[in-house]
Short mmCIF file of C-alpha atoms and ligand atoms in Angstrom, two decimals:
data_model
loop_
_atom_site.label_atom_id
_atom_site.label_comp_id
_atom_site.label_asym_id
_atom_site.label_seq_id
_atom_site.Cartn_x
_atom_site.Cartn_y
_atom_site.Cartn_z
CA MET A 1 0.02 0.00 -0.01
CA THR A 2 1.21 3.44 -0.75
CA THR A 3 1.15 6.25 1.84
CA THR A 4 0.14 8.83 -0.79
CA PRO A 5 -3.37 10.06 -0.01
CA MET A 6 -6.16 8.51 -1.98
CA PRO A 7 -6.93 10.58 -5.11
CA GLU A 8 -10.09 12.58 -5.24
CA PHE A 9 -13.28 11.10 -6.71
CA PRO A 10 -16.13 13.23 -8.08
CA ALA A 11 -18.84 14.34 -5.65
CA GLY A 12 -21.67 11.81 -5.78
CA PHE A 13 -19.38 8.90 -6.56
CA ARG A 14 -21.15 5.87 -5.12
CA TRP A 15 -19.15 3.99 -2.47
CA GLY A 16 -20.83 0.73 -1.46
CA VAL A 17 -20.48 -2.85 -0.38
CA ALA A 18 -22.13 -5.94 -1.83
CA THR A 19 -23.51 -9.33 -0.65
CA SER A 20 -25.84 -12.00 -1.99
CA ALA A 21 -28.82 -13.76 -0.50
CA TYR A 22 -27.67 -17.42 -0.25
CA GLN A 23 -24.24 -16.35 1.03
CA ILE A 24 -25.53 -14.47 4.05
CA GLU A 25 -29.26 -14.93 4.79
CA GLY A 26 -29.55 -18.44 6.27
CA ALA A 27 -33.18 -19.08 7.34
CA ALA A 28 -33.35 -21.56 4.53
CA THR A 29 -36.84 -22.83 5.31
CA THR A 30 -38.24 -19.80 7.15
CA ASP A 31 -41.43 -17.97 6.12
CA GLY A 32 -42.14 -20.27 3.19
CA ARG A 33 -38.84 -20.01 1.36
CA GLY A 34 -38.60 -22.71 -1.32
CA ARG A 35 -35.55 -24.75 -2.21
CA SER A 36 -32.98 -23.42 -4.69
CA ILE A 37 -30.38 -25.21 -6.75
CA TRP A 38 -27.81 -24.09 -4.19
CA ASP A 39 -29.65 -25.81 -1.34
CA THR A 40 -29.63 -28.96 -3.37
CA PHE A 41 -25.99 -28.65 -4.41
CA ALA A 42 -24.67 -27.71 -0.95
CA HIS A 43 -26.51 -30.66 0.55
CA THR A 44 -24.90 -33.05 -1.91
CA ALA A 45 -21.86 -34.81 -0.42
CA GLY A 46 -18.51 -33.78 -1.85
CA ARG A 47 -19.64 -30.54 -3.50
CA ILE A 48 -18.50 -27.96 -0.90
CA ALA A 49 -14.90 -27.77 0.34
CA ASP A 50 -15.76 -27.88 4.05
CA GLY A 51 -19.03 -29.82 3.72
CA SER A 52 -20.99 -26.81 4.90
CA THR A 53 -24.24 -25.34 3.55
CA GLY A 54 -25.88 -21.92 3.51
CA ASP A 55 -28.65 -23.12 5.81
CA GLU A 56 -27.58 -20.64 8.45
CA ALA A 57 -24.83 -18.64 6.75
CA CYS A 58 -24.56 -15.25 8.55
CA ASP A 59 -28.15 -15.43 9.75
CA HIS A 60 -28.70 -12.09 8.09
CA TYR A 61 -32.39 -12.86 7.67
CA HIS A 62 -32.75 -12.34 11.42
CA ARG A 63 -29.87 -9.89 11.88
CA TYR A 64 -30.53 -7.51 9.01
CA ALA A 65 -31.04 -4.56 11.39
CA GLU A 66 -27.60 -5.11 12.98
CA ASP A 67 -26.17 -5.37 9.46
CA ALA A 68 -27.90 -2.17 8.39
CA ALA A 69 -26.27 -0.49 11.42
CA LEU A 70 -22.90 -1.75 10.22
CA LEU A 71 -23.56 -0.14 6.86
CA ALA A 72 -24.52 3.11 8.46
CA GLY A 73 -21.38 3.01 10.58
CA LEU A 74 -19.27 2.39 7.48
CA GLY A 75 -20.81 5.41 5.84
CA VAL A 76 -21.44 3.81 2.47
CA SER A 77 -23.98 5.51 0.24
CA ALA A 78 -25.23 2.22 -1.28
CA TYR A 79 -25.65 -1.43 -0.43
CA ARG A 80 -25.97 -4.08 -3.12
CA PHE A 81 -27.85 -7.17 -1.89
CA SER A 82 -29.69 -9.90 -3.79
CA ILE A 83 -33.25 -11.06 -3.52
CA ALA A 84 -33.77 -14.81 -3.18
CA TRP A 85 -36.14 -15.88 -5.92
CA PRO A 86 -37.28 -18.91 -3.85
CA ARG A 87 -38.41 -16.60 -1.08
CA ILE A 88 -40.64 -14.67 -3.53
CA GLN A 89 -41.84 -17.67 -5.56
CA PRO A 90 -40.99 -20.88 -3.67
CA ASP A 91 -41.55 -22.97 -6.80
CA GLY A 92 -40.48 -20.35 -9.31
CA THR A 93 -43.95 -19.57 -10.65
CA GLY A 94 -47.28 -18.19 -9.50
CA PRO A 95 -48.20 -15.47 -7.01
CA ALA A 96 -45.72 -13.97 -4.60
CA ASN A 97 -45.18 -15.37 -1.15
CA PRO A 98 -46.06 -12.28 0.95
CA ALA A 99 -43.68 -13.17 3.77
CA GLY A 100 -40.80 -13.29 1.31
CA LEU A 101 -41.56 -9.83 -0.07
CA ASP A 102 -42.10 -8.56 3.48
CA PHE A 103 -38.50 -9.44 4.39
CA TYR A 104 -37.03 -7.34 1.55
CA ASP A 105 -39.54 -4.60 2.34
CA ARG A 106 -38.16 -4.44 5.87
CA LEU A 107 -34.59 -4.55 4.64
CA VAL A 108 -35.12 -1.73 2.11
CA ASP A 109 -36.73 0.47 4.71
CA ALA A 110 -33.94 -0.21 7.20
CA LEU A 111 -31.39 0.80 4.55
CA LEU A 112 -33.27 3.98 3.66
CA ASP A 113 -33.53 4.85 7.39
CA ALA A 114 -29.77 4.33 7.60
CA GLY A 115 -29.26 6.68 4.65
CA VAL A 116 -28.06 3.90 2.35
CA ASP A 117 -29.37 3.42 -1.21
CA PRO A 118 -30.77 -0.07 -1.77
CA VAL A 119 -29.27 -1.69 -4.90
CA ALA A 120 -31.03 -4.94 -5.62
CA THR A 121 -29.80 -7.90 -7.61
CA LEU A 122 -32.63 -10.24 -8.73
CA PHE A 123 -30.65 -13.32 -9.63
CA HIS A 124 -27.46 -14.17 -7.79
CA TRP A 125 -27.53 -17.86 -8.88
CA ASP A 126 -30.21 -19.25 -6.52
CA LEU A 127 -32.70 -20.58 -9.09
CA PRO A 128 -35.82 -22.24 -7.56
CA GLN A 129 -35.20 -25.97 -7.71
CA ALA A 130 -38.62 -26.52 -9.28
CA LEU A 131 -37.52 -24.46 -12.29
CA GLU A 132 -34.27 -26.45 -12.52
CA ASP A 133 -36.32 -29.63 -12.52
CA ALA A 134 -38.19 -28.25 -15.52
CA GLY A 135 -34.91 -27.61 -17.40
CA GLY A 136 -33.51 -24.52 -15.66
CA TRP A 137 -31.69 -21.98 -17.76
CA LEU A 138 -31.17 -24.55 -20.50
CA HIS A 139 -34.86 -24.08 -21.15
CA ARG A 140 -36.12 -20.92 -22.85
CA ASP A 141 -39.23 -20.74 -20.67
CA THR A 142 -37.09 -19.83 -17.59
CA ALA A 143 -36.52 -16.42 -19.19
CA ALA A 144 -40.22 -15.68 -19.10
CA ARG A 145 -40.48 -16.98 -15.52
CA PHE A 146 -37.66 -14.60 -14.54
CA ALA A 147 -39.48 -11.61 -15.97
CA GLU A 148 -42.63 -12.56 -13.97
CA TYR A 149 -40.56 -12.74 -10.79
CA ALA A 150 -38.99 -9.38 -11.58
CA ASP A 151 -42.45 -7.90 -12.05
CA LEU A 152 -43.59 -9.21 -8.59
CA VAL A 153 -40.52 -7.69 -6.88
CA ALA A 154 -40.69 -4.38 -8.67
CA ALA A 155 -44.39 -4.02 -7.88
CA ARG A 156 -43.49 -4.10 -4.20
CA LEU A 157 -40.04 -2.41 -4.05
CA GLY A 158 -39.97 -0.35 -7.21
CA ASP A 159 -40.76 2.85 -5.32
CA ARG A 160 -37.63 2.53 -3.18
CA VAL A 161 -34.88 0.56 -4.88
CA LYS A 162 -32.31 2.94 -6.36
CA LEU A 163 -30.66 0.64 -8.85
CA TRP A 164 -31.78 -2.74 -10.25
CA ILE A 165 -29.33 -5.47 -11.26
CA PRO A 166 -31.38 -8.26 -12.84
CA LEU A 167 -28.42 -10.70 -13.26
CA ASN A 168 -25.22 -11.30 -11.38
CA GLU A 169 -22.30 -12.78 -13.40
CA PRO A 170 -24.23 -14.77 -15.98
CA PHE A 171 -20.81 -15.94 -17.28
CA ILE A 172 -19.84 -17.55 -13.97
CA HIS A 173 -23.28 -19.12 -13.62
CA MET A 174 -22.94 -20.60 -17.13
CA SER A 175 -19.32 -21.68 -16.94
CA LEU A 176 -18.92 -22.89 -13.35
CA GLY A 177 -22.51 -24.00 -12.89
CA HIS A 178 -23.28 -25.57 -16.26
CA GLY A 179 -19.94 -25.91 -18.09
CA MET A 180 -17.58 -27.26 -15.42
CA GLY A 181 -19.84 -28.55 -12.65
CA VAL A 182 -18.11 -26.57 -9.90
CA HIS A 183 -21.17 -24.59 -8.89
CA ALA A 184 -24.88 -25.43 -8.76
CA PRO A 185 -26.57 -27.00 -10.59
CA GLY A 186 -23.38 -28.99 -11.22
CA ARG A 187 -23.73 -29.71 -14.90
CA MET A 188 -20.60 -30.39 -17.00
CA LEU A 189 -21.64 -29.44 -20.50
CA LEU A 190 -18.63 -27.41 -21.62
CA PHE A 191 -19.74 -25.47 -24.75
CA ASP A 192 -23.14 -27.18 -24.76
CA ALA A 193 -23.91 -24.77 -21.91
CA PHE A 194 -24.41 -21.88 -24.36
CA PRO A 195 -28.24 -22.00 -24.12
CA VAL A 196 -27.73 -20.92 -20.51
CA ALA A 197 -26.08 -17.76 -21.77
CA HIS A 198 -28.81 -16.93 -24.23
CA HIS A 199 -31.66 -17.66 -21.87
CA GLN A 200 -30.17 -15.69 -19.02
CA LEU A 201 -29.70 -12.76 -21.40
CA LEU A 202 -33.21 -13.07 -22.72
CA GLY A 203 -34.46 -13.19 -19.12
CA HIS A 204 -32.42 -10.10 -18.37
CA GLY A 205 -33.93 -8.21 -21.29
CA LEU A 206 -37.50 -9.21 -20.40
CA ALA A 207 -36.81 -8.28 -16.77
CA VAL A 208 -35.53 -4.82 -17.78
CA ALA A 209 -38.92 -4.15 -19.41
CA ALA A 210 -40.78 -5.42 -16.33
CA LEU A 211 -38.69 -3.23 -14.00
CA ARG A 212 -39.12 -0.17 -16.13
CA ALA A 213 -42.88 -0.64 -16.00
CA HIS A 214 -42.76 -0.14 -12.23
CA GLY A 215 -40.76 3.00 -11.77
CA THR A 216 -37.86 5.13 -12.83
CA ALA A 217 -35.00 3.46 -11.02
CA PRO A 218 -32.00 2.85 -13.28
CA VAL A 219 -31.23 -0.71 -14.43
CA ALA A 220 -27.82 -2.34 -14.93
CA ILE A 221 -26.26 -5.84 -15.07
CA ALA A 222 -23.29 -7.12 -13.04
CA ASN A 223 -20.87 -8.94 -15.37
CA ASN A 224 -17.71 -10.67 -14.36
CA TYR A 225 -14.67 -9.68 -16.39
CA SER A 226 -11.11 -10.97 -16.49
CA PRO A 227 -8.52 -9.47 -18.80
CA VAL A 228 -6.36 -12.03 -20.56
CA ARG A 229 -2.60 -12.19 -19.83
CA LEU A 230 -0.87 -14.28 -22.50
CA ALA A 231 1.56 -16.87 -21.11
CA GLY A 232 3.27 -17.31 -24.49
CA ASP A 233 3.80 -15.35 -27.65
CA THR A 234 3.09 -17.71 -30.52
CA ASP A 235 0.20 -17.17 -32.92
CA ALA A 236 -1.51 -20.15 -31.27
CA ASP A 237 -1.19 -18.46 -27.89
CA ARG A 238 -2.69 -15.29 -29.28
CA ALA A 239 -5.58 -17.19 -30.86
CA ALA A 240 -6.19 -18.93 -27.56
CA GLY A 241 -6.19 -15.54 -25.79
CA ALA A 242 -8.76 -14.19 -28.26
CA ALA A 243 -10.94 -17.22 -27.80
CA TYR A 244 -10.90 -16.90 -24.03
CA HIS A 245 -11.57 -13.18 -24.22
CA ALA A 246 -14.58 -13.74 -26.49
CA LEU A 247 -15.99 -16.30 -24.06
CA HIS A 248 -15.37 -14.54 -20.74
CA ASN A 249 -15.49 -10.88 -21.63
CA ARG A 250 -17.56 -10.57 -24.86
CA LEU A 251 -20.19 -13.31 -24.86
CA PHE A 252 -22.56 -11.30 -22.62
CA THR A 253 -21.42 -7.75 -23.23
CA ASP A 254 -21.50 -7.71 -27.04
CA PRO A 255 -25.20 -8.63 -27.30
CA LEU A 256 -26.13 -6.41 -24.35
CA LEU A 257 -24.59 -3.46 -26.15
CA GLY A 258 -26.21 -4.26 -29.48
CA LEU A 259 -23.44 -6.09 -31.29
CA GLY A 260 -24.94 -9.60 -31.27
CA TYR A 261 -22.97 -12.72 -30.23
CA PRO A 262 -19.25 -12.97 -31.07
CA GLU A 263 -19.26 -15.00 -34.24
CA GLU A 264 -16.20 -17.02 -33.35
CA LEU A 265 -18.07 -18.63 -30.47
CA GLY A 266 -20.33 -20.38 -32.88
CA LEU A 267 -23.60 -20.27 -30.92
CA ASP A 268 -26.29 -22.45 -32.46
CA PRO A 269 -28.35 -19.94 -34.54
CA ALA A 270 -31.49 -21.93 -33.72
CA LEU A 271 -31.21 -20.73 -30.14
CA VAL A 272 -31.71 -17.09 -31.08
CA ARG A 273 -35.19 -16.34 -32.33
CA ASP A 274 -36.28 -13.24 -34.25
CA GLY A 275 -36.45 -10.28 -31.92
CA ASP A 276 -34.36 -11.83 -29.10
CA LEU A 277 -31.32 -9.66 -29.76
CA ASP A 278 -33.46 -6.54 -29.57
CA VAL A 279 -34.89 -7.62 -26.23
CA ILE A 280 -31.35 -8.34 -24.93
CA ALA A 281 -30.00 -4.99 -26.14
CA ALA A 282 -32.59 -2.97 -24.17
CA PRO A 283 -30.74 0.20 -23.14
CA LEU A 284 -29.00 0.03 -19.76
CA ASP A 285 -28.32 2.90 -17.41
CA ALA A 286 -25.08 1.43 -16.13
CA LEU A 287 -22.74 -1.50 -16.72
CA GLY A 288 -21.80 -3.29 -13.49
CA VAL A 289 -18.24 -4.61 -13.56
CA ASN A 290 -17.20 -7.38 -11.11
CA TYR A 291 -13.41 -7.78 -11.19
CA TYR A 292 -11.16 -10.02 -9.14
CA ASN A 293 -8.17 -11.02 -11.28
CA PRO A 294 -6.75 -11.45 -14.76
CA THR A 295 -6.54 -14.90 -16.39
CA GLY A 296 -3.31 -16.47 -17.78
CA ILE A 297 -3.90 -18.13 -21.12
CA ARG A 298 -1.84 -20.15 -23.58
CA ALA A 299 -2.52 -22.45 -26.50
CA ALA A 300 -4.21 -25.71 -25.58
CA GLU A 301 -2.52 -29.08 -25.96
CA GLU A 302 -3.55 -31.20 -28.95
CA GLY A 303 -6.86 -32.98 -28.30
CA SER A 304 -8.04 -30.61 -25.54
CA PRO A 305 -11.78 -30.07 -25.49
CA LEU A 306 -11.10 -26.32 -24.98
CA PRO A 307 -9.48 -23.92 -27.42
CA PHE A 308 -7.23 -22.42 -24.70
CA GLU A 309 -5.43 -23.50 -21.55
CA ILE A 310 -5.74 -21.56 -18.31
CA VAL A 311 -2.38 -21.21 -16.55
CA PRO A 312 -1.48 -19.70 -13.17
CA LEU A 313 -0.02 -16.21 -13.40
CA THR A 314 3.32 -15.72 -11.72
CA GLY A 315 4.86 -12.57 -10.27
CA TYR A 316 1.87 -11.30 -8.38
CA PRO A 317 1.05 -11.48 -4.67
CA ARG A 318 -1.82 -13.90 -4.11
CA THR A 319 -4.98 -13.96 -1.99
CA ALA A 320 -6.16 -16.89 0.13
CA PHE A 321 -8.14 -18.03 -2.94
CA ASP A 322 -4.75 -18.14 -4.72
CA TRP A 323 -6.00 -15.41 -7.04
CA PRO A 324 -3.30 -12.99 -8.23
CA VAL A 325 -3.57 -9.45 -6.90
CA ALA A 326 -3.42 -7.35 -10.04
CA PRO A 327 -4.91 -3.86 -9.86
CA ASP A 328 -3.45 -3.09 -13.28
CA GLY A 329 -5.88 -5.72 -14.62
CA LEU A 330 -8.80 -3.58 -13.47
CA ARG A 331 -7.40 -0.47 -15.14
CA ASP A 332 -6.70 -2.38 -18.38
CA LEU A 333 -10.12 -3.89 -18.31
CA LEU A 334 -11.86 -0.55 -17.93
CA LEU A 335 -9.74 0.97 -20.67
CA GLY A 336 -10.50 -2.02 -22.88
CA LEU A 337 -14.24 -1.71 -22.39
CA HIS A 338 -14.01 2.00 -23.26
CA ASP A 339 -11.96 1.31 -26.40
CA THR A 340 -14.05 -1.59 -27.55
CA TYR A 341 -17.58 -0.23 -27.07
CA GLY A 342 -17.04 3.55 -27.32
CA ASP A 343 -20.31 5.49 -27.17
CA ALA A 344 -22.30 2.33 -26.73
CA LEU A 345 -20.76 1.83 -23.26
CA PRO A 346 -22.96 3.08 -20.43
CA PRO A 347 -21.37 4.57 -17.29
CA ILE A 348 -19.64 1.84 -15.31
CA GLN A 349 -20.09 0.94 -11.65
CA ILE A 350 -17.63 -1.51 -10.11
CA THR A 351 -20.31 -3.78 -8.61
CA GLU A 352 -17.82 -6.17 -6.94
CA SER A 353 -14.14 -5.90 -6.03
CA GLY A 354 -12.46 -7.61 -3.10
CA CYS A 355 -10.28 -10.42 -1.78
CA ALA A 356 -10.22 -13.32 0.64
CA TYR A 357 -7.59 -13.67 3.38
CA HIS A 358 -7.38 -15.89 6.44
CA ASP A 359 -8.47 -13.16 8.83
CA GLY A 360 -9.15 -13.89 12.50
CA PRO A 361 -9.19 -12.02 15.83
CA ASP A 362 -5.93 -11.44 17.73
CA GLY A 363 -5.59 -11.75 21.58
CA GLN A 364 -7.45 -8.45 22.01
CA GLY A 365 -10.25 -9.43 19.68
CA ARG A 366 -9.05 -7.07 16.91
CA VAL A 367 -9.11 -8.30 13.33
CA ASP A 368 -6.26 -6.73 11.39
CA ASP A 369 -6.32 -7.22 7.63
CA PRO A 370 -3.55 -5.16 6.04
CA GLU A 371 -3.55 -7.24 2.86
CA ARG A 372 -7.20 -6.35 2.21
CA ILE A 373 -6.41 -2.65 2.76
CA ALA A 374 -3.51 -2.94 0.27
CA TYR A 375 -5.74 -4.78 -2.18
CA LEU A 376 -8.52 -2.18 -2.05
CA ASP A 377 -6.09 0.70 -2.09
CA GLY A 378 -4.54 -0.59 -5.29
CA HIS A 379 -7.81 -1.36 -7.02
CA ILE A 380 -9.43 2.01 -6.12
CA ARG A 381 -6.37 3.83 -7.50
CA ALA A 382 -6.60 1.69 -10.63
CA VAL A 383 -10.21 2.87 -11.10
CA ARG A 384 -9.10 6.48 -10.70
CA GLU A 385 -6.38 5.92 -13.38
CA ALA A 386 -8.99 4.62 -15.80
CA MET A 387 -11.23 7.61 -15.02
CA ASP A 388 -8.28 9.97 -15.67
CA ALA A 389 -7.89 8.27 -19.06
CA GLY A 390 -11.51 9.04 -19.93
CA VAL A 391 -13.57 6.08 -18.68
CA GLU A 392 -16.78 7.07 -16.87
CA VAL A 393 -16.97 5.21 -13.58
CA THR A 394 -19.63 6.26 -11.09
CA GLY A 395 -19.32 3.76 -8.20
CA TYR A 396 -17.35 1.08 -6.47
CA PHE A 397 -18.73 -1.68 -4.33
CA VAL A 398 -16.45 -3.78 -2.13
CA TRP A 399 -17.16 -7.48 -2.05
CA SER A 400 -18.12 -7.95 0.72
CA LEU A 401 -19.67 -6.34 3.78
CA LEU A 402 -19.43 -9.61 5.82
CA ASP A 403 -17.40 -12.73 5.74
CA ASN A 404 -19.86 -15.21 4.23
CA TRP A 405 -20.53 -18.59 2.64
CA GLU A 406 -18.36 -18.60 -0.44
CA TRP A 407 -20.14 -21.11 -2.68
CA ALA A 408 -18.04 -24.22 -3.37
CA GLU A 409 -15.48 -22.98 -0.87
CA GLY A 410 -17.99 -22.94 1.97
CA PHE A 411 -16.79 -20.93 4.99
CA THR A 412 -13.11 -21.32 4.12
CA LYS A 413 -12.76 -17.94 2.29
CA ARG A 414 -13.32 -14.70 4.22
CA PHE A 415 -14.07 -11.64 1.97
CA GLY A 416 -15.64 -9.30 4.51
CA LEU A 417 -14.78 -5.88 5.81
CA VAL A 418 -16.52 -7.31 8.90
CA HIS A 419 -15.37 -10.60 10.45
CA VAL A 420 -18.10 -13.10 11.34
CA ASP A 421 -17.66 -15.78 13.98
CA TYR A 422 -19.97 -18.44 12.53
CA ALA A 423 -20.38 -20.18 15.87
CA THR A 424 -21.80 -17.12 17.64
CA GLN A 425 -22.71 -14.89 14.64
CA ARG A 426 -20.71 -12.14 16.31
CA ARG A 427 -19.68 -9.42 13.82
CA THR A 428 -16.35 -7.65 14.33
CA PRO A 429 -15.36 -4.82 11.91
CA LYS A 430 -11.84 -5.47 10.58
CA SER A 431 -9.24 -2.75 10.24
CA SER A 432 -10.23 -2.49 6.53
CA TYR A 433 -13.70 -1.37 7.63
CA ALA A 434 -12.23 1.66 9.43
CA TRP A 435 -9.80 2.26 6.57
CA PHE A 436 -12.57 2.24 3.93
CA ARG A 437 -14.66 4.61 6.06
CA ASP A 438 -11.90 7.04 7.03
CA ARG A 439 -9.52 6.98 4.08
CA VAL A 440 -11.91 6.48 1.19
CA ILE A 441 -15.48 7.40 1.96
CA ARG A 442 -15.31 10.24 4.50
CA ARG A 443 -12.07 11.89 3.47
C1 FCB B 1 -18.16 -13.42 -7.42
C2 FCB B 1 -19.58 -13.66 -6.93
C3 FCB B 1 -19.75 -13.36 -5.46
C4 FCB B 1 -18.58 -13.88 -4.66
C5 FCB B 1 -17.27 -13.33 -5.21
C6 FCB B 1 -16.06 -13.75 -4.44
O1 FCB B 1 -17.93 -14.18 -8.56
O2 FCB B 1 -20.48 -12.82 -7.62
O3 FCB B 1 -20.96 -13.97 -5.01
O4 FCB B 1 -18.57 -15.25 -4.58
O5 FCB B 1 -17.16 -13.79 -6.50
#
């Protein structure tokens, strides 16, 4: 970390933190919540590193008021949370479960009372299991179901939510959930997972229309991006890099911004019906960028089922997830989006940025996390550099407010500005919490 003061950001720049429902809420069967694909997956032996589930997680469902107070104490102007579809429609269709909507109603009001803008994600990967049983995102009908769910949520919360994010990281949900079997629902389809891309995007576009019908709040999407770092300089390495870039960084963004699907990915044209691309390219008010690290790529071995090979990047510090710490990747990514999409690019908000370390309390009960401070310091400066070079960035959300249940990694990865003791649910702000408040937000 450098000791130079943090550069200035424009007045009104949105500093926030982010979470998602299954990772923090717990209360898995409370108030009529249905089962999601993550309940099923987490309860399947061998899927989660420490054998844990999100049944209790951070018990945020019952402790949301305490968590809203932590947000107020942090001084953020916005909080990005996700709504659990199976709380609203336990089986993914039909009328809303009033108790499910009531919970988010209480949460949104608690945020507004705390002076924090509610930013709501509608789908952070917890598809109702009943919809999965009917084909899930491989099935076109799920897109229409998603828009109905968006309509129910917006009818109740549309007067108070300040930014809607229909989808979180459709690329990760497609690739890890349906391509590689690492996330729920655990399918291993490789490139046969492309229908999951198209149907999520179609669902997104239909949901944008449903949300706009209920108010004037802006609408975005939160995409995961990872700039490619070539680990070789042959033509084959460069072709592999371009293939990975098309898959990870362009598959979702090109059609969202009106360019259609990257041709080189060879999506089955029968998937895309007349009018779909117009629905998907519905204008967005912001582009959410989730960034964690760049990806090392080289040419694949003969006979590989993939047109690239992912290789570990050397020469960077690493997080507890073994991800390289590379703030320059965030700057390059933002500059790349600006160069590639030009005037078609909406203003960007960094909707997730953060890191896992093995944080724990010392003898005095303090949780010191200097690596997280260094990580955030570097990444926030990288955003400023991109802004200086002409990229419009209007917000930055740290992942995450709380240590939480990190998907296939269970409780083994701590991403929070606030430490959570899972045995007692005690929350302890880490030193990064005070740093973010004093050095970044309230300067
Ligand atoms: C992102 C997810 C988020 C969290 C972070 C570490 O891909 O959107 O839920 O798991 O990674």
